[in-house]
PDB file of C-alpha atoms in Angstrom:
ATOM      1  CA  UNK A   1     107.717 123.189 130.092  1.00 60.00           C
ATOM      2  CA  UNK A   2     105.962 126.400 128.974  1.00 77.00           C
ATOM      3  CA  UNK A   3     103.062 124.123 128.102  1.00 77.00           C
ATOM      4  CA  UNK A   4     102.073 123.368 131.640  1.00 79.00           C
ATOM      5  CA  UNK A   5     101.951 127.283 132.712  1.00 82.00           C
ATOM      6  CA  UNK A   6      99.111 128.648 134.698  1.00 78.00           C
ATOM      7  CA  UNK A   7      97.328 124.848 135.496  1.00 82.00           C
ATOM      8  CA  UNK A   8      96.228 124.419 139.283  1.00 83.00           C
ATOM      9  CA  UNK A   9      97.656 121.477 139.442  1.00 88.00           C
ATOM     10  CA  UNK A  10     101.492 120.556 138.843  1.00 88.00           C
ATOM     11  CA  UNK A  11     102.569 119.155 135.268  1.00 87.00           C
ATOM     12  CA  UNK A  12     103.447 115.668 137.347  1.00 89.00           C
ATOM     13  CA  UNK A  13     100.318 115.086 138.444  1.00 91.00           C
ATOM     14  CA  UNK A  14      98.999 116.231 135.003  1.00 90.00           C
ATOM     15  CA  UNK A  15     101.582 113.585 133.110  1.00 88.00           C
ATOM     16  CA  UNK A  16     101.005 110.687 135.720  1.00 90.00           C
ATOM     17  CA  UNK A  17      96.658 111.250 135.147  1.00 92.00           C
ATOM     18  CA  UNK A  18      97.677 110.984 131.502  1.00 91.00           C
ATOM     19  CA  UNK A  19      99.760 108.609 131.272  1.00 87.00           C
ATOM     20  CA  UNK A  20      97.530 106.130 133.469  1.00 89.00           C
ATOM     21  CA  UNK A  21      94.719 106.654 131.027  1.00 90.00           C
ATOM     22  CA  UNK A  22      96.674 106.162 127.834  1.00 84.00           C
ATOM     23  CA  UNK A  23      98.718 103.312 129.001  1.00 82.00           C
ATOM     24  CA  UNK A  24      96.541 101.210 131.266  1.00 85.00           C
ATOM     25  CA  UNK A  25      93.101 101.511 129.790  1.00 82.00           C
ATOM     26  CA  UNK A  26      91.396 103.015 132.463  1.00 90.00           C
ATOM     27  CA  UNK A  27      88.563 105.437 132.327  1.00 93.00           C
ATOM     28  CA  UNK A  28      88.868 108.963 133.455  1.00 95.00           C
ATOM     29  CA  UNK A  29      86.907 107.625 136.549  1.00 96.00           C
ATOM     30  CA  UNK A  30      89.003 105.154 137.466  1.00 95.00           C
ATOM     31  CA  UNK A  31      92.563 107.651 136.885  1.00 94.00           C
ATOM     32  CA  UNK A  32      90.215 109.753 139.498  1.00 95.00           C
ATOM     33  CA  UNK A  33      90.110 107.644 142.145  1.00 95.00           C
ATOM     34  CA  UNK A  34      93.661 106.184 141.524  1.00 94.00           C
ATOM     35  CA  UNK A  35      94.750 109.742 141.879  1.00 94.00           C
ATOM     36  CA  UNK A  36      92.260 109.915 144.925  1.00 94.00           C
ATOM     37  CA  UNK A  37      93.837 107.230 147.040  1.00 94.00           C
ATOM     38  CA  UNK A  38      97.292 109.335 146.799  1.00 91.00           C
ATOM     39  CA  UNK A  39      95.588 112.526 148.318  1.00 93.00           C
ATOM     40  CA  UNK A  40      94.868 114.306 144.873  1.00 93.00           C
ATOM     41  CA  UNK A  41      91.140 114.977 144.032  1.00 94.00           C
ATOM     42  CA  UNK A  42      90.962 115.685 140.315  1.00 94.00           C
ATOM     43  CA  UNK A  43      87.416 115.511 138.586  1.00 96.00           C
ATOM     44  CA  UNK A  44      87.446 112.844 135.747  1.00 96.00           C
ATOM     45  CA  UNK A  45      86.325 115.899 133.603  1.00 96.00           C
ATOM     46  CA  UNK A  46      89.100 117.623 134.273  1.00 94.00           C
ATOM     47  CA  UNK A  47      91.380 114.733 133.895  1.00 94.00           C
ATOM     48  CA  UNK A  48      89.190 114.407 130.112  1.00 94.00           C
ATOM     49  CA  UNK A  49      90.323 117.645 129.066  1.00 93.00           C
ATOM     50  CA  UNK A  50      94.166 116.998 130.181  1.00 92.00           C
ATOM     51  CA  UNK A  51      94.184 113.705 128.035  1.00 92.00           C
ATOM     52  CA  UNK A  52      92.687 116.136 124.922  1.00 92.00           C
ATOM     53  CA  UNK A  53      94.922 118.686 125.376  1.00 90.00           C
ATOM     54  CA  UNK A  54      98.313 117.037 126.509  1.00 89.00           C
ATOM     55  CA  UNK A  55      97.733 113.096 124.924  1.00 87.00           C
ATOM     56  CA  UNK A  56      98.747 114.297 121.571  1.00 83.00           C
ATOM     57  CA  UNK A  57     101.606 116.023 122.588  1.00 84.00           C
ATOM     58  CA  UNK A  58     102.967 113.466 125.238  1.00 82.00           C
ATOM     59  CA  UNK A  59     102.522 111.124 122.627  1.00 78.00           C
ATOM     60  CA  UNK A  60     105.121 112.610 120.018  1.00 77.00           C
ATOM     61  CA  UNK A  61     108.062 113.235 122.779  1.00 78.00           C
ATOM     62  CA  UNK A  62     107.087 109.383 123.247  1.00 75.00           C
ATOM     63  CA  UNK A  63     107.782 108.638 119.900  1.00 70.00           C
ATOM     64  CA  UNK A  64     110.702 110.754 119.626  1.00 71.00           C
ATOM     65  CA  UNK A  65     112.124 109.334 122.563  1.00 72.00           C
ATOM     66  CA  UNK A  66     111.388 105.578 121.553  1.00 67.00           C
ATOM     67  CA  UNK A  67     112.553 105.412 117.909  1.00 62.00           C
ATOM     68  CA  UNK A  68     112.789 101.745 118.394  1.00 60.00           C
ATOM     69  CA  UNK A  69     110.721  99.313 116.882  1.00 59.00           C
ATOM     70  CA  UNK A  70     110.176  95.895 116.555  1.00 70.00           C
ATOM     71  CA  UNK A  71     111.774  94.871 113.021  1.00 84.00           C
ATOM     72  CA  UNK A  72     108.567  93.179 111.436  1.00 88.00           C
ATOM     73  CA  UNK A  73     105.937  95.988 110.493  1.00 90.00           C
ATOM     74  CA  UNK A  74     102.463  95.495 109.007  1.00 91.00           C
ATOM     75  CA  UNK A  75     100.995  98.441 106.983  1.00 91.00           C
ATOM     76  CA  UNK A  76      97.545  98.645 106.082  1.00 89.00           C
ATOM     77  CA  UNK A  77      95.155 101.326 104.414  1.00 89.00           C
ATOM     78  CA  UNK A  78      91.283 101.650 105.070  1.00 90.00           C
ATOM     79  CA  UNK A  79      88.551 103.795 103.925  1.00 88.00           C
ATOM     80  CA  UNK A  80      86.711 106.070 106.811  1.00 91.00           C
ATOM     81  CA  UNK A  81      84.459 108.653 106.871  1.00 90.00           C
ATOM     82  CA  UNK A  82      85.529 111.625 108.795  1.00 88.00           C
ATOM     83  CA  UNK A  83      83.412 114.474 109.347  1.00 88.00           C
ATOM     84  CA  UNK A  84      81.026 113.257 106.368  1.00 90.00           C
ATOM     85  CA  UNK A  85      84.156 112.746 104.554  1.00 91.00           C
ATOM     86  CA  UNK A  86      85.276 109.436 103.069  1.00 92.00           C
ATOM     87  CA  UNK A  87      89.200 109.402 103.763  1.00 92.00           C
ATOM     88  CA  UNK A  88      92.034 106.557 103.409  1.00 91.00           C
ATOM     89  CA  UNK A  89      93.718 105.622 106.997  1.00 91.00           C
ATOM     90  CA  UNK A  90      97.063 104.612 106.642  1.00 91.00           C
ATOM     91  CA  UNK A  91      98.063 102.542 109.530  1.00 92.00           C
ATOM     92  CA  UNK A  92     101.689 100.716 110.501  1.00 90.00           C
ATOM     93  CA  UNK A  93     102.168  98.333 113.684  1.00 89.00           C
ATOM     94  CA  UNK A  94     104.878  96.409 114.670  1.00 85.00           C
ATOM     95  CA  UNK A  95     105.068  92.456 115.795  1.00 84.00           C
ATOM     96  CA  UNK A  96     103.635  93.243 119.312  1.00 78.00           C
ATOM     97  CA  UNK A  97     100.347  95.429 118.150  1.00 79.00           C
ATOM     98  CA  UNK A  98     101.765  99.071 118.441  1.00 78.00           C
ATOM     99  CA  UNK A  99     101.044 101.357 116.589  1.00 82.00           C
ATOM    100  CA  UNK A 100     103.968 103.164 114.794  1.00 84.00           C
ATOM    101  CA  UNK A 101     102.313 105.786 112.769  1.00 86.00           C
ATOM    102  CA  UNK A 102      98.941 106.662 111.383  1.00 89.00           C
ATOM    103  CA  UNK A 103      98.510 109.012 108.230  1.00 91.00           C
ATOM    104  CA  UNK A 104      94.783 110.606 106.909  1.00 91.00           C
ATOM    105  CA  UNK A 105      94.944 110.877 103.405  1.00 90.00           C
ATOM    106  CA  UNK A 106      92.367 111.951 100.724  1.00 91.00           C
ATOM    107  CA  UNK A 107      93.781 109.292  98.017  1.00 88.00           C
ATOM    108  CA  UNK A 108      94.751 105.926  97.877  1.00 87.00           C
ATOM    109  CA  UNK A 109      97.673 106.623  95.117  1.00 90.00           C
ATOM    110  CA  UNK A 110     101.158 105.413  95.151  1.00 90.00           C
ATOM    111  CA  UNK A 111     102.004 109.149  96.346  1.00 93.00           C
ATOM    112  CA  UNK A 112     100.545 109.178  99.373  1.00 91.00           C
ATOM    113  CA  UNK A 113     101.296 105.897 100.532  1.00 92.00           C
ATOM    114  CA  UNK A 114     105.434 106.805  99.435  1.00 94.00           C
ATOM    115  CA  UNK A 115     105.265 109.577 101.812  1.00 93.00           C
ATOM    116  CA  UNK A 116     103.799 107.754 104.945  1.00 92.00           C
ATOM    117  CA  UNK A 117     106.369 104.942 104.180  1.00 92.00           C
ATOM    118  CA  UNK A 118     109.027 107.362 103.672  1.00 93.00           C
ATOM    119  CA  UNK A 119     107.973 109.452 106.982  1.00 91.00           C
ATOM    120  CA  UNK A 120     108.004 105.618 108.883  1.00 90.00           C
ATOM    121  CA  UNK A 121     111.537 105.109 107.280  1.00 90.00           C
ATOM    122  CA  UNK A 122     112.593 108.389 108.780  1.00 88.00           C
ATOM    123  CA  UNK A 123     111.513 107.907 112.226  1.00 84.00           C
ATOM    124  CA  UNK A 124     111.942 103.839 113.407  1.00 84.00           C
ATOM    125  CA  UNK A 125     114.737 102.754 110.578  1.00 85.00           C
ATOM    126  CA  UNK A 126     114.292  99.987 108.663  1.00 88.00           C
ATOM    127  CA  UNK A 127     112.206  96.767 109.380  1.00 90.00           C
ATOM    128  CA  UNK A 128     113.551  93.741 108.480  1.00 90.00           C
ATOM    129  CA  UNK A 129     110.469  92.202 107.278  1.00 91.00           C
ATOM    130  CA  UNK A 130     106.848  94.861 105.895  1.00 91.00           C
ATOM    131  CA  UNK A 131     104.365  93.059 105.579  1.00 92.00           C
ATOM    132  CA  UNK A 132     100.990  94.743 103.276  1.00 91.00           C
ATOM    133  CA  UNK A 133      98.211  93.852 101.285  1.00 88.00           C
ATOM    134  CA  UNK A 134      98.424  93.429  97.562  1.00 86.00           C
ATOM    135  CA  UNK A 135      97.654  97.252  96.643  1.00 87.00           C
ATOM    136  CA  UNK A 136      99.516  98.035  93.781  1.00 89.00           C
ATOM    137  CA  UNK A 137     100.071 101.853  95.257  1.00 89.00           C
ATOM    138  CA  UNK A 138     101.798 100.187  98.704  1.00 90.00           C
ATOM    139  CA  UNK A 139     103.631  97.910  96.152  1.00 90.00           C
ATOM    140  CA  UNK A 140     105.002 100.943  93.361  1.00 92.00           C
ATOM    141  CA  UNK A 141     105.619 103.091  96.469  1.00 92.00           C
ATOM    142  CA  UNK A 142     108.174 100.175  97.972  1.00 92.00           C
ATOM    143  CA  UNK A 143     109.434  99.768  95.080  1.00 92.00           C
ATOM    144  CA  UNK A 144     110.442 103.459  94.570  1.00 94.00           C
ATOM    145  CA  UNK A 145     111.740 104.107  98.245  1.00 93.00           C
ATOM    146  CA  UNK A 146     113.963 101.113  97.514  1.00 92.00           C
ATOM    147  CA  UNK A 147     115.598 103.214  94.167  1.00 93.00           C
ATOM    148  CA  UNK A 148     116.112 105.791  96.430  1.00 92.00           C
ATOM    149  CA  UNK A 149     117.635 103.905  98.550  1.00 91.00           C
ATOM    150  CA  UNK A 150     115.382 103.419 101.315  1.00 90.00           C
ATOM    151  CA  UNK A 151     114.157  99.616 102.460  1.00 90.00           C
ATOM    152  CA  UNK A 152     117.491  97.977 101.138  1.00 89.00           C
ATOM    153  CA  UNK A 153     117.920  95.256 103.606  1.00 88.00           C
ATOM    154  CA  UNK A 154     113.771  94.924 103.905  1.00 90.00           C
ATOM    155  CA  UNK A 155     112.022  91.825 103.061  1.00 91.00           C
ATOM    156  CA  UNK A 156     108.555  93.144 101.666  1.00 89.00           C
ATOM    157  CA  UNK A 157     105.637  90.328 102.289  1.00 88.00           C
ATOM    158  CA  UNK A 158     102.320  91.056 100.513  1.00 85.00           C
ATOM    159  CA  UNK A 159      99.605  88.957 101.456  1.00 79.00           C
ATOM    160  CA  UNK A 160      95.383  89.433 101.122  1.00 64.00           C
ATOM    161  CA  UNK A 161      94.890  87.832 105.087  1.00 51.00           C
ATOM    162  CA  UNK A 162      96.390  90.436 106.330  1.00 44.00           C
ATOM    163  CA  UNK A 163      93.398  93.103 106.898  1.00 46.00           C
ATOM    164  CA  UNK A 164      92.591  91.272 110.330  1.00 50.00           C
ATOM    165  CA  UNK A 165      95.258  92.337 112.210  1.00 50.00           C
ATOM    166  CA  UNK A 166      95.178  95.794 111.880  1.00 48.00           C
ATOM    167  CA  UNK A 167      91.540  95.975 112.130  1.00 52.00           C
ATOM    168  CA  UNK A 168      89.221  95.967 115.671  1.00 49.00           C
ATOM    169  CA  UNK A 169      90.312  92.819 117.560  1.00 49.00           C
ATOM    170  CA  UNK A 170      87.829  91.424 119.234  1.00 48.00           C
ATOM    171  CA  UNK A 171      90.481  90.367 121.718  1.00 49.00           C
ATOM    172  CA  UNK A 172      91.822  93.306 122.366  1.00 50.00           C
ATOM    173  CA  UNK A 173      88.167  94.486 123.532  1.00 46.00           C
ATOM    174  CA  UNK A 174      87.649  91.897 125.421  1.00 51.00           C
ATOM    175  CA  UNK A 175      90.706  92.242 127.523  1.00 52.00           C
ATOM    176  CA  UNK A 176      90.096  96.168 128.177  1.00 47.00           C
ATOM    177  CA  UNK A 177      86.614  95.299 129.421  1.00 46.00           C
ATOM    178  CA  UNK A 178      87.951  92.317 131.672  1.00 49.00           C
ATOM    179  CA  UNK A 179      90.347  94.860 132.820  1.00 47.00           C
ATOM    180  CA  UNK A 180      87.859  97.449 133.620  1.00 45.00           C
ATOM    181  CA  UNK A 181      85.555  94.994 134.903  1.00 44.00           C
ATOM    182  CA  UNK A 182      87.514  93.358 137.519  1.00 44.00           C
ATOM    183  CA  UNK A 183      89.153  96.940 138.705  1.00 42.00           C
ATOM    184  CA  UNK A 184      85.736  98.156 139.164  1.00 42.00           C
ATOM    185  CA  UNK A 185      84.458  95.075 141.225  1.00 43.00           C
ATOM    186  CA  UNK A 186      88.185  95.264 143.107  1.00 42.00           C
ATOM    187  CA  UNK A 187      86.714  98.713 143.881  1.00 42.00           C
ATOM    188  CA  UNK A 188      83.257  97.997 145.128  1.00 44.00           C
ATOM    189  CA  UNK A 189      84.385  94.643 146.989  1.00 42.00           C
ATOM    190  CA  UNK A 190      87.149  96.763 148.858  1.00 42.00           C
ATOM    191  CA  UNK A 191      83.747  98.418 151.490  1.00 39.00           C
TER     192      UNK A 191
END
């Protein structure tokens, strides 16, 4: 790949440091000494700047590569502030807590919420059950994909509860740290 051109190290090492950070939940550290014990020093700076400049990228052949999805979907939208800038954060994950897409829009209207849906359509097929909250713009925009023919064997599940699950989970946190914690003290033990 013309992508990995001119990097000291080779573009396996680069998409093993990567992939270790993104998948596991490790800190750039910890891919460091992983890396270490194999007989490759990287600096966990260096291994920072591979994860910005390849993450993205490895990402989308991911996704291109792994059009399939679990067949219940929950879409959400919240309200960030990017930059200074308050923006709406459309946000799709499947039964098992992926996440399928993510959209930045400046509006919450029925038009930008039938694009992301038609985008998800596009790229995973349909769900069997979509499960949102009771916006009327997620609503009109379902509504209008299935005219066009889009979402015809979908059950579409609106509910107000919902909002937890796509927000921070305090479990999720909680099992990174524990993860962290005990690979750290595996470390430090191991002298």
């Amino acid at each position: 790949m013309r992508y990995f051109k001119g990097k000291q190290f080779k573009k396996d090492i680069i998409l093993i440091a990567v992939g270790y950070y993104c998948r596991f939940s490790l800190s750039y550290r910890d891919v460091s000494e992983i890396l270490k014990e194999r007989g490759v020093s990287v600096h966990p700076t260096t291994i920072m700047r591979w994860v910005r400049e390849y993450g993205n990228l490895i990402y989308q052949i991911w996704k291109k590569k792994n059009k399939s999805a679990h067949l219940t979907w929950h879409l959400d939208e919240t309200y960030i502030q990017v930059k200074g800038e308050w923006r709406y954060l459309y946000c799709t994950i499947d039964q098992e807590g992926y996440t399928l897409d993510i959209q930045l829009r400046k509006t919450r209207d029925y038009q930008a919420a039938y694009m992301f849906m038609k985008r998800l359509v596009n790229a995973f097929g349909e769900p069997t059950v979509l499960t949102t909250d009771k916006a009327p713009a997620l609503l009109c925009a379902f509504k209008k994909l299935q005219k066009n023919n889009f979402y015809m064997h979908t059950k579409h599940s609106a509910r107000f509860s919902y909002h937890k699950r796509n927000r921070n989970d305090s479990r999720r946190k909680d099992e990174v740290f524990q993860k962290a914690s005990s690979f750290r003290r595996s470390m430090t033990y191991k002298n």
